[in-house]
Coordinates of C-alpha atoms in Angstrom, one line a residue:
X20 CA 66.5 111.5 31.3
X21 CA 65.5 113.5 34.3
X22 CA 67.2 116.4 34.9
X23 CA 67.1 119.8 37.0
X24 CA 68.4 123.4 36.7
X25 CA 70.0 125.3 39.4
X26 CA 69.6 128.7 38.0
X27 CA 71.1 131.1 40.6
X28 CA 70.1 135.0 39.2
X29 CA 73.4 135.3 37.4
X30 CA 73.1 131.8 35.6
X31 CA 69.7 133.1 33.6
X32 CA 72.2 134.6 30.8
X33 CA 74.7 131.8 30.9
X34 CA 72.4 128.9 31.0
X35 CA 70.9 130.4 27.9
X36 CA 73.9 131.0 25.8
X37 CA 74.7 127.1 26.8
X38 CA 71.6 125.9 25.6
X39 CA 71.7 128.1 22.1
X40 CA 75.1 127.1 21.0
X41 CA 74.8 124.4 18.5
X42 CA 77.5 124.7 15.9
X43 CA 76.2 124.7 12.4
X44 CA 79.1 125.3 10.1
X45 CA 77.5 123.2 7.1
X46 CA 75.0 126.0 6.7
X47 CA 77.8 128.6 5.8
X48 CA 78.7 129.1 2.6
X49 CA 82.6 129.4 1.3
X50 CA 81.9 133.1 0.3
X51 CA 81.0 133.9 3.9
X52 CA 83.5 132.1 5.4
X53 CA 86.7 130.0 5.1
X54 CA 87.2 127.0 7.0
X55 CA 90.9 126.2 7.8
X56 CA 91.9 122.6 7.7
X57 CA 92.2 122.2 11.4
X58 CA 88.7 123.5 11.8
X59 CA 87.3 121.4 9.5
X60 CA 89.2 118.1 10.8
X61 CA 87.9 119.6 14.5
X62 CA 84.4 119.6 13.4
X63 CA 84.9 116.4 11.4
X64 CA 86.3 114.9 14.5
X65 CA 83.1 116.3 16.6
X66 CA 80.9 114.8 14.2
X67 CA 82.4 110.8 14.5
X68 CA 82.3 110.9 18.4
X69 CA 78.5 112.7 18.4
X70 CA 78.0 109.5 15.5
X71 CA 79.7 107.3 18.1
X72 CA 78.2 107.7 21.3
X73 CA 74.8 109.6 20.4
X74 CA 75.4 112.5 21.7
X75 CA 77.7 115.8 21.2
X76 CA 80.6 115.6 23.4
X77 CA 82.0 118.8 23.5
X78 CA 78.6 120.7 23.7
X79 CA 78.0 118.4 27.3
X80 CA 81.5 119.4 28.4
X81 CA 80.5 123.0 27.7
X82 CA 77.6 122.9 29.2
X83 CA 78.5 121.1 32.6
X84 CA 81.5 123.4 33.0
X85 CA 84.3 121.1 31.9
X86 CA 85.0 123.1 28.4
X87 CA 84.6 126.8 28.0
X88 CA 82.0 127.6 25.7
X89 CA 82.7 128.7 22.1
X90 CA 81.2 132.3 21.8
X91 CA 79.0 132.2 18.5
X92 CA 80.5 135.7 17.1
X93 CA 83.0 134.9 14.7
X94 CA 86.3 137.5 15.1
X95 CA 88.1 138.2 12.0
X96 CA 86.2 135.7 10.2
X97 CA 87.7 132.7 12.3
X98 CA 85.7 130.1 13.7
X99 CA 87.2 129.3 17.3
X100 CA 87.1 125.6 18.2
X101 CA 88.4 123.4 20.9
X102 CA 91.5 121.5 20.5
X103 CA 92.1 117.9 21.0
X104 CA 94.2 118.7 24.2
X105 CA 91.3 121.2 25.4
X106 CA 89.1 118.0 25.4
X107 CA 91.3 115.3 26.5
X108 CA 91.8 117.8 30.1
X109 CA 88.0 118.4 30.4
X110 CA 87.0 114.3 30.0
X111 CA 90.1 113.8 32.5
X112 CA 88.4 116.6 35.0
X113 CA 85.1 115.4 34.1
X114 CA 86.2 112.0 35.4
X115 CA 87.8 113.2 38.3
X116 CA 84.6 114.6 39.3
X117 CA 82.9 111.3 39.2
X118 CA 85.2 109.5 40.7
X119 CA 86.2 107.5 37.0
X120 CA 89.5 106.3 36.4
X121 CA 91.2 109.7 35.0
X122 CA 92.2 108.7 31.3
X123 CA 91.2 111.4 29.3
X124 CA 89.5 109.5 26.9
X125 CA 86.0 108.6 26.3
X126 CA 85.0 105.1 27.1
X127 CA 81.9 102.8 28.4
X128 CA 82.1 103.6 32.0
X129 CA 82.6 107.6 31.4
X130 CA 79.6 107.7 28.7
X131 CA 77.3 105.5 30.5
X132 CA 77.4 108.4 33.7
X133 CA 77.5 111.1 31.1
X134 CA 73.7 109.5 30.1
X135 CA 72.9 109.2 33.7
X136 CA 69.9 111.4 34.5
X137 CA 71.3 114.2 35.9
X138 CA 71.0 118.1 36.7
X139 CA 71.6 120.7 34.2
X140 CA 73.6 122.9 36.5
X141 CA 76.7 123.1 35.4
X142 CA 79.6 121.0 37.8
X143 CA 82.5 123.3 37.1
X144 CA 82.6 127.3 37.1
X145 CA 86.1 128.3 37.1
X146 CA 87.1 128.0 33.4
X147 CA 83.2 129.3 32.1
X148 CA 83.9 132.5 30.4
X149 CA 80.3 133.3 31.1
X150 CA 80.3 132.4 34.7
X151 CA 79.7 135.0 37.5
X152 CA 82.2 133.8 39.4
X153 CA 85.1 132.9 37.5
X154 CA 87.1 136.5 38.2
X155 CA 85.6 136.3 42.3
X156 CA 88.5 136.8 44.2
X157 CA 87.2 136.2 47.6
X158 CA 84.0 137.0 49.5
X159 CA 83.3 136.2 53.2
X160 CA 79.5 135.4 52.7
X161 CA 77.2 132.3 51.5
X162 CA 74.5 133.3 49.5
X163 CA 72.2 132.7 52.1
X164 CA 69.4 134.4 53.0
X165 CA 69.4 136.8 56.1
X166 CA 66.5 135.8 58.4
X167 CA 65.5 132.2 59.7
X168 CA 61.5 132.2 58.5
X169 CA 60.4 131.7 55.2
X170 CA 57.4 131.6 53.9
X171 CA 55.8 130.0 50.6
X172 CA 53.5 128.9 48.8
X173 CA 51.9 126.8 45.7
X174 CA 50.3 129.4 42.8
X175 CA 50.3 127.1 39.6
X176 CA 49.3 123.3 40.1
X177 CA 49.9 120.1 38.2
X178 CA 46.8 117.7 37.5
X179 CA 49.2 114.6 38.2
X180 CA 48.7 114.8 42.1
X181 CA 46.1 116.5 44.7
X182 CA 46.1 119.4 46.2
X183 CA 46.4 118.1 49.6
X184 CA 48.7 115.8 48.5
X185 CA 50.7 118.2 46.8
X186 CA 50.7 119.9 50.7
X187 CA 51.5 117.6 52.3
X188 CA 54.8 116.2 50.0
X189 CA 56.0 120.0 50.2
X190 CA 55.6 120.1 54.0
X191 CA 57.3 117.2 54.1
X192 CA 60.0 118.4 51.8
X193 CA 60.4 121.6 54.1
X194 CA 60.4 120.1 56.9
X195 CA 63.7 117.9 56.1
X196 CA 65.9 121.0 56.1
X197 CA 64.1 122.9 59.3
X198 CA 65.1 119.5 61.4
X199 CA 68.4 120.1 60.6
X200 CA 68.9 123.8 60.8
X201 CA 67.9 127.3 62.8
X202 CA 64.8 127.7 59.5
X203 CA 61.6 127.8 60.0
X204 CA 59.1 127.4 57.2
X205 CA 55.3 129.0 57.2
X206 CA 52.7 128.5 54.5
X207 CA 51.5 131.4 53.6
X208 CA 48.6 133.0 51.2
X209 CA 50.7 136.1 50.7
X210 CA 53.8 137.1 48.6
X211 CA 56.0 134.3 49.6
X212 CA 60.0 134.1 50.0
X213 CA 59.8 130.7 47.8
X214 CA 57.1 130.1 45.7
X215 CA 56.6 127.0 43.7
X216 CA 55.2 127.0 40.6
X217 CA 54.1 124.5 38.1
X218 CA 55.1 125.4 34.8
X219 CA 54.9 124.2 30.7
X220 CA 57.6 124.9 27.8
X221 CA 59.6 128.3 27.9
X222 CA 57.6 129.7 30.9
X223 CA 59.3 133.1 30.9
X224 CA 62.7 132.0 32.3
X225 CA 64.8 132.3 28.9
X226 CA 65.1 129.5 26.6
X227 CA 68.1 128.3 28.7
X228 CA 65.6 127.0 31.5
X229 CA 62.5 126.2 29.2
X230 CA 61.1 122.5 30.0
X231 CA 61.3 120.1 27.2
X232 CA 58.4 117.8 27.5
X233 CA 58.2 114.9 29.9
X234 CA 61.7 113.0 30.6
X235 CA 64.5 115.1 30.9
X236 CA 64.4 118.6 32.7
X237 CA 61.4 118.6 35.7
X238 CA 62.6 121.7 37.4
X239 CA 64.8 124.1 38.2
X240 CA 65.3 126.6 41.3
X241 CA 66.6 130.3 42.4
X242 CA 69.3 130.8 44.8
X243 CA 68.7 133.5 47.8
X244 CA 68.5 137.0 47.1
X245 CA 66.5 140.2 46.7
X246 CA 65.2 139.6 43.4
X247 CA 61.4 138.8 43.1
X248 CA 62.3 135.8 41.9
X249 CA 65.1 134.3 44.1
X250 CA 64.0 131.4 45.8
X251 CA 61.5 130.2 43.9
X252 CA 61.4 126.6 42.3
X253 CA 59.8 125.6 39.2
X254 CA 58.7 122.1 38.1
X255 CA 57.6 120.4 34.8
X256 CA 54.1 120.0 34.5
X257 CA 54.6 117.2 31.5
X258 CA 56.4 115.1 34.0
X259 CA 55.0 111.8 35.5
X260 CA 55.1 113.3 38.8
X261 CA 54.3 110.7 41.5
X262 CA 55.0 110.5 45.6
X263 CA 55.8 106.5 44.9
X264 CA 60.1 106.3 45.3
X265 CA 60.1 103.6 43.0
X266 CA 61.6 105.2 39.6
X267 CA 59.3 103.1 37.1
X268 CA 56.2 104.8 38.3
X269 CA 57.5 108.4 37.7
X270 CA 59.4 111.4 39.0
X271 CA 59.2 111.4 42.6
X272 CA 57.9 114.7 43.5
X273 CA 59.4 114.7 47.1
X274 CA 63.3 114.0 46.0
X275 CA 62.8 116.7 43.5
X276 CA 61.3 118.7 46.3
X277 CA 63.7 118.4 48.8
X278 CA 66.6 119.0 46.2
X279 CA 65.3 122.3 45.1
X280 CA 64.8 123.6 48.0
X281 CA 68.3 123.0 49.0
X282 CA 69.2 124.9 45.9
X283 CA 66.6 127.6 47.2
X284 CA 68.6 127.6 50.5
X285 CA 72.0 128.2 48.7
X286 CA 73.3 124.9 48.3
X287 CA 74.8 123.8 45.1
X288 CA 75.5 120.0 44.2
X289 CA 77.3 117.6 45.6
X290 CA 79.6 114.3 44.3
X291 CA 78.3 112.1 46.7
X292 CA 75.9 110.1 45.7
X293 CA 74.7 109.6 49.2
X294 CA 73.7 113.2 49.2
X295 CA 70.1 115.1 48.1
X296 CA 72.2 117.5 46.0
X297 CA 73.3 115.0 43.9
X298 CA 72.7 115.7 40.3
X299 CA 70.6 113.0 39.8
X300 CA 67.6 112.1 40.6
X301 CA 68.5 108.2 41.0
X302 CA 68.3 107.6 44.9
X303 CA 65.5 105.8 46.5
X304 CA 66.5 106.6 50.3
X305 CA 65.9 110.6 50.4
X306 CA 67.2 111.0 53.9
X307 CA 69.8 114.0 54.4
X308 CA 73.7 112.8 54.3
X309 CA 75.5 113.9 56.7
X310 CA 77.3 116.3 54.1
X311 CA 73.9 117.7 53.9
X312 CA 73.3 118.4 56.9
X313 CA 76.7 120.0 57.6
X314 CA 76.4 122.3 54.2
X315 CA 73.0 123.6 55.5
X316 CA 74.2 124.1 58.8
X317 CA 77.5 125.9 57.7
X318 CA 74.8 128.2 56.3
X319 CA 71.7 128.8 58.7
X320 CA 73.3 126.9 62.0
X321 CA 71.5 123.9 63.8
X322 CA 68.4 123.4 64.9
X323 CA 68.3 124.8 68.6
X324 CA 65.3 122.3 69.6
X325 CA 67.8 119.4 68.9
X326 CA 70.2 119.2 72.0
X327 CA 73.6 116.9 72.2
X328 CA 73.2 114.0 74.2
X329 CA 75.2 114.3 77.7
X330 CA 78.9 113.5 77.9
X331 CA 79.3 110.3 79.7
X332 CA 80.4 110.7 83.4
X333 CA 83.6 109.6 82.8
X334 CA 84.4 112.6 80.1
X335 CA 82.6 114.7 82.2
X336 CA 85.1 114.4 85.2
X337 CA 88.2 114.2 83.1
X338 CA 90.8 117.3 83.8
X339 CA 90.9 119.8 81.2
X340 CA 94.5 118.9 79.4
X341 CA 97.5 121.2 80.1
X342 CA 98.4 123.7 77.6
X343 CA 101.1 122.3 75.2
X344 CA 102.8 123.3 72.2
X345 CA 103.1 121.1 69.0
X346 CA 105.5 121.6 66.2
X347 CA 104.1 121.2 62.7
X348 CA 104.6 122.2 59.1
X349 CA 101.2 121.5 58.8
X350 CA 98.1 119.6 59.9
X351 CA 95.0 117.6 57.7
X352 CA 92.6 115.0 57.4
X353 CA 93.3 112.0 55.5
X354 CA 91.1 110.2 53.1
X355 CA 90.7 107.3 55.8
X356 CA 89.5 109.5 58.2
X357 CA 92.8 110.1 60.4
X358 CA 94.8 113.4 61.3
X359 CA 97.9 113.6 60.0
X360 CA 100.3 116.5 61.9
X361 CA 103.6 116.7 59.5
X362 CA 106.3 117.6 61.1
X363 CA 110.0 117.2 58.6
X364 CA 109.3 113.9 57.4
X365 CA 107.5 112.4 59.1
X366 CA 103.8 112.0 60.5
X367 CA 101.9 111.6 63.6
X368 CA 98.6 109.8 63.4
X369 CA 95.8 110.8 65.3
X370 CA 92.9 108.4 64.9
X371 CA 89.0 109.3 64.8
X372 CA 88.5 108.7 69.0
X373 CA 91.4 111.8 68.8
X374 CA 93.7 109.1 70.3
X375 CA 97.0 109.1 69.4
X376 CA 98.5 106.1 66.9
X377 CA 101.6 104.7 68.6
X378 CA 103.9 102.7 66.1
X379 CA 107.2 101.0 66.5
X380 CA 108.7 103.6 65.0
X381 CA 108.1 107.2 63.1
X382 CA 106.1 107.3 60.7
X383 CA 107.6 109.2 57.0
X384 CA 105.2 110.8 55.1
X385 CA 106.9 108.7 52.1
X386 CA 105.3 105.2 53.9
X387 CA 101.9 106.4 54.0
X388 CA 101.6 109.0 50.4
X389 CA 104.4 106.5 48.2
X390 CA 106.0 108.9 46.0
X391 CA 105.7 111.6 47.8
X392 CA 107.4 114.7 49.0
X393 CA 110.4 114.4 52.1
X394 CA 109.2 117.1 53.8
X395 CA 106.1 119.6 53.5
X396 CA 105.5 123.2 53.2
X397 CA 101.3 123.0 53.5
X398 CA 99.0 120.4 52.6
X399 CA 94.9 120.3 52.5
X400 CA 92.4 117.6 52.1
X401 CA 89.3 118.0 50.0
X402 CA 86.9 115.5 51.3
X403 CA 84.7 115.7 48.6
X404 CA 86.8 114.3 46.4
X405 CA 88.9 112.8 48.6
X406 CA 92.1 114.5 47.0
X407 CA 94.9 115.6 49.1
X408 CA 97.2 118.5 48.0
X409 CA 100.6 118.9 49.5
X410 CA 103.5 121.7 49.0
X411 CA 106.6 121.6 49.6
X412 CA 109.8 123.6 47.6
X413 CA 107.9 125.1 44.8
X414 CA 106.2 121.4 43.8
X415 CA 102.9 120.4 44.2
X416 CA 101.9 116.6 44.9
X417 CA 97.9 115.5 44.9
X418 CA 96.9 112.4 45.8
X419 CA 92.9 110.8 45.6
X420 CA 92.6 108.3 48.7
X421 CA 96.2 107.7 49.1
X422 CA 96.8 107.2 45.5
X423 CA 99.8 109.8 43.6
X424 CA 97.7 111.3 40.6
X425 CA 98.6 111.0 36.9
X426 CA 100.8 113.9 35.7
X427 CA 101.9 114.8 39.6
X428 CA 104.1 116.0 40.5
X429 CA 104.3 119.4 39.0
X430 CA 106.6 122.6 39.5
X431 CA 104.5 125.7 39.9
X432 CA 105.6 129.3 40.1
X433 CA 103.7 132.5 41.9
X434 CA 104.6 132.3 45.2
X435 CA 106.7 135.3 46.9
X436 CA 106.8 133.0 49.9
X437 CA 106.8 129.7 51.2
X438 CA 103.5 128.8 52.3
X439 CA 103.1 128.0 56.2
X440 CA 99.6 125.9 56.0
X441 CA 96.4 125.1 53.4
X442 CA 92.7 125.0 54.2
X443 CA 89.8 124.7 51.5
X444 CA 87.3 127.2 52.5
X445 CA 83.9 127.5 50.3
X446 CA 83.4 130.4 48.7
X447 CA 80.1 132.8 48.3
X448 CA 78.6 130.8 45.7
X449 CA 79.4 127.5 48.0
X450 CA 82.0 126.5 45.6
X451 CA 85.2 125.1 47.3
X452 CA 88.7 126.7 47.1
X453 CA 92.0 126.4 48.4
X454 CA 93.8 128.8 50.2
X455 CA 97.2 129.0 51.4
X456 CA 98.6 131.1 54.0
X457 CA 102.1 132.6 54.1
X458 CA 103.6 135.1 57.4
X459 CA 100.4 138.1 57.0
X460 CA 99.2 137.1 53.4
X461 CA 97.1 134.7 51.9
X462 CA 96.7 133.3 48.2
X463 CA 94.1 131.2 46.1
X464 CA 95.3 128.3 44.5
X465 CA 93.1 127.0 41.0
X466 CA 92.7 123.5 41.4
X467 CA 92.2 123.1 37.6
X468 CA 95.1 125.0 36.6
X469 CA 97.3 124.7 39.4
X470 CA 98.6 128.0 39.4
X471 CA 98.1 131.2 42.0
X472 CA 94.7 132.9 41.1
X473 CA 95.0 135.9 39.8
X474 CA 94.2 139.2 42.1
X475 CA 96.1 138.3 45.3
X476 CA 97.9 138.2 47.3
X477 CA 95.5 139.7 50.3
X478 CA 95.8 140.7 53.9
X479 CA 94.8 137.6 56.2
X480 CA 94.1 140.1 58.9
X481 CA 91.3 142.2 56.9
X482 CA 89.5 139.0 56.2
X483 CA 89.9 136.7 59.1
X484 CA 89.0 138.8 61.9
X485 CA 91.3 138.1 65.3
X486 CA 94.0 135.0 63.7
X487 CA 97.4 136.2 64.4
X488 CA 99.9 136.2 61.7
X489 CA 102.4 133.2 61.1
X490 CA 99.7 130.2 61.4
X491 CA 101.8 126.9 61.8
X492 CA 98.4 124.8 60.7
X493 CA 95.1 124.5 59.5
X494 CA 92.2 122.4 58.6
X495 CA 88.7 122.3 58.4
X496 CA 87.5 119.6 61.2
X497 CA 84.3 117.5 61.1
X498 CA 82.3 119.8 62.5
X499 CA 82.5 122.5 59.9
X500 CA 84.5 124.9 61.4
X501 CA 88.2 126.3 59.9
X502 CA 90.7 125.0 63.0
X503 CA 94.3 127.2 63.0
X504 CA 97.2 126.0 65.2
X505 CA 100.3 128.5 66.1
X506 CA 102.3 127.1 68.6
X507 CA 100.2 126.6 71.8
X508 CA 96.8 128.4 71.0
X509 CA 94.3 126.9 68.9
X510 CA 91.8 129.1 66.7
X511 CA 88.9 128.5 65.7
X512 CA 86.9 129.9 62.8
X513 CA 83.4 130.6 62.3
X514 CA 82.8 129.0 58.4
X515 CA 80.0 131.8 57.8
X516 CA 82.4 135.1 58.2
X517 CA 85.6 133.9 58.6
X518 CA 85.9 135.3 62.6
X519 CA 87.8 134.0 65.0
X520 CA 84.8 132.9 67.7
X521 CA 84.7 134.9 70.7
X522 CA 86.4 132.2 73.0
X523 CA 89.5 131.6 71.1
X524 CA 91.8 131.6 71.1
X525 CA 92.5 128.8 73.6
X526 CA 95.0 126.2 74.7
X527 CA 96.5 123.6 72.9
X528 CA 95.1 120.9 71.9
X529 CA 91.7 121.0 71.0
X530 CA 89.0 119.1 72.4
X531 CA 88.9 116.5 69.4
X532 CA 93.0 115.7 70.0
X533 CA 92.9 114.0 73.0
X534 CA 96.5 112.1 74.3
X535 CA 98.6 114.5 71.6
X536 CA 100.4 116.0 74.8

């Protein structure tokens, strides 16, 4: 099974303590230490499913993020173990994430993508008492790194392909992400910003990112920094590496190539399959999706040598639309890719030409989200899951596609106010959160717990330089950018520092809502 690591510099220690904790309560004598019954039926129960499906279930959920990990000190002579519910949430999450019908309980379908070659970078942070970034509260920077030319180079090689070969994948590798964004990459003989090394066994990593023979893990990458070892990538040198696509000859070395160099670049993975950051190294067609190319430009811009094509002469004479202003509760994408502007109870459609969907009659929110909510407070799209979150009087509604989720909807408690709009925004780590926005303060919302985060609320002014209190809307639009409506000026938001850009704000409507006036 082919699989990568994406070891950032703080995932050295918890990538390690992942890969150590096997459970091993047989070997403990009664005088050492007393099993309870539940912990024994627990480990008994751990035992059947590993007997069952091959493998052991709650040491993958730990691993990839869905289950905390058990810490391997014993307190007051107590062995800590999961519960039956803790498990049940993290398969139903797990599924979630890989877009499985959300049971919580193992089946076929769910184990056959759990034994899907994959990446051993864990999928979800949040609930990973080891993780770096489950007490962040909010940062307004990528991990990125801070100039656009790079440099590297090749100091260990593998036997399995040429030299000049070898160049010429890598070039080709690099080149992927400089026609897409403001980098530039330059071989070099010196100290290089990413160096790529061809390694055997524990290489000096930890035992959390040693290779395992041929198969399974064939590399694993550093995120940006100022360590002397961010940004460098290192492969398996046991693998079957190969530059033929075709699975059955080997690992392709340019799909691994181009994947960890995204993760060299800052980018974690994705859950589109369509994408290079995917977690497996199953595609054939290695071309950047166009999430890819978004995610890299959030982070280094576009390439300036590419230019847009000229606007027909038709758009080019049309009159700049009067100023207008729109009432909303709130404004979002929609799975199908329309905008939806809620005002009360009902919607207004907007389709993707930014032309506006005349009906019969209005439109309820209740005829296109069945089940849900009269009216709304806030509401936010996730695209990459496709999951729509709505407020409204302390109840919280998610939907995937169009579709109400098991166990919604919820009551929640936390919030001083009522919201006034929702936006995702990705955080330092590139991990996606939701934020909602009240009069002059903002909140995080945990999308696993479904609770306010602890550590806010915060000042909206200190970290979104020039928006104006009260926001009526928001959404992050196609083109990467964070969009904020208040009556009739539109902001917009640069996704790097959270500034309003230099030219907003402007007149209602933007340029991507065309007849909305």
């Amino acid at each position: 099974m082919f699989q990568c690591m994406y070891a950032g510099i703080f995932g050295i220690t918890h990538d390690s303590e992942i890969a150590n904790n096997n459970f091993h309560f047989e070997r403990r004598s009664r005088n050492q230490l007393k099993v309870s019954s539940e912990e024994r039926e627990y480990i008994n129960q751990r035992k059947r499913l590993e007997l069952r499906w091959g493998f052991d279930v709650d040491e993958y959920l730990e691993k990839y993020g869905y289950l905390r990990t058990i810490p391997r000190e014993i307190s007051n002579r107590k062995i800590q173990v999961h519960s039956k519910l803790d498990r049940k949430h993290a398969i139903r999450l797990y599924q979630e994430f890989f877009g499985l019908k959300s049971t919580g309980g193992l089946n076929k379908k769910t184990v056959k993508v759990m034994k899907e070659p994959r990446c051993a970078f864990p999928d979800q942070r949040e609930d990973d008492p080891y993780s770096p970034v489950r007490n962040f509260h909010f940062y307004r920077y990528y991990p990125r790194w801070r100039r656009s030319i790079l440099t590297w180079r090749v100091s260990k090689y593998t036997k399995k392909i040429s030299p000049l070969g070898l160049w010429k994948t890598l070039k080709k590798a690099f080149n992927t992400w400089s026609s897409v964004t403001g980098l530039r990459f330059l071989y070099t003989r010196q100290t290089p910003d990413i160096q790529i090394d061809f390694e055997h066994g524990n290489h000096g990593d930890g035992a959390g990112l040693a290779f395992d023979e041929k198969g399974r893990v064939v590399g694993h990458a550093f995120g940006p920094g100022t360590y002397t070892i961010s940004g460098d990538i290192h492969l398996d040198t046991d693998e079957d590496w190969t530059l033929d696509v075709d699975p059955k000859s080997g690992v392709n070395l340019l799909g691994v190539a181009i994947h960890e160099i995204g993760h060299a670049l800052g980018l974690v993975h994705s859950r589109d399959p369509r994408s290079v950051m995917y977690p497996a190294f199953v595609r054939t067609n290695l071309d950047l999706s166009q999430e890819d190319i978004e995610n890299a430009q959030i982070l280094y811009g576009p390439n300036p040598e590419v230019k847009d094509p000229p606007l027909p002469a038709k758009e080019l004479t049309t009159v700049a639309p009067k100023a207008c202003e729109i009432n909303m509760d709130d404004i979002e994408l929609g799975p199908d890719g329309y905008t939806y502007i809620f005002r009360k109870s009902h919607l207004t459609q907007i389709d993707q030409r930014g032309k506006l969907v005349r009906t019969p009659k209005k439109v309820k929110i209740t005829d296109i989200y069945k089940n849900g909510p009269p009216e709304v407070d806030a509401v936010s799209f996730l695209e990459e899951r496709k999951q729509t979150y709505m407020f409204y009087n302390n109840t919280i509604w998610r939907y995937t596609n169009f579709d109400l989720d098991f166990g919604y909807p919820k009551a929640f408690k936390g919030l001083p106010e009522v919201p006034r709009c929702a936006t995702f925004i990705r955080d330092k780590y590139g991990i996606t959160r939701l934020f909602l926005f009240g009069v002059d303060l903002f909140w995080e919302w945990s999308t696993v717990k479904d609770v306010v985060r602890a550590g806010y609320p915060l000042q909206t002014a200190e970290y979104f330089h020039g928006l104006q209190k009260s926001p009526e809307g928001s959404l992050r639009w196609k083109d990467g950018y964070i969009y904020f409506f208040k009556k009739d000026k539109v902001f917009k938001v640069h996704p790097n520092d959270y500034s309003v850009l230099n030219t907003y704000p402007k007149p209602m409507p933007p340029e991507w809502m065309l007849d909305i006036c």
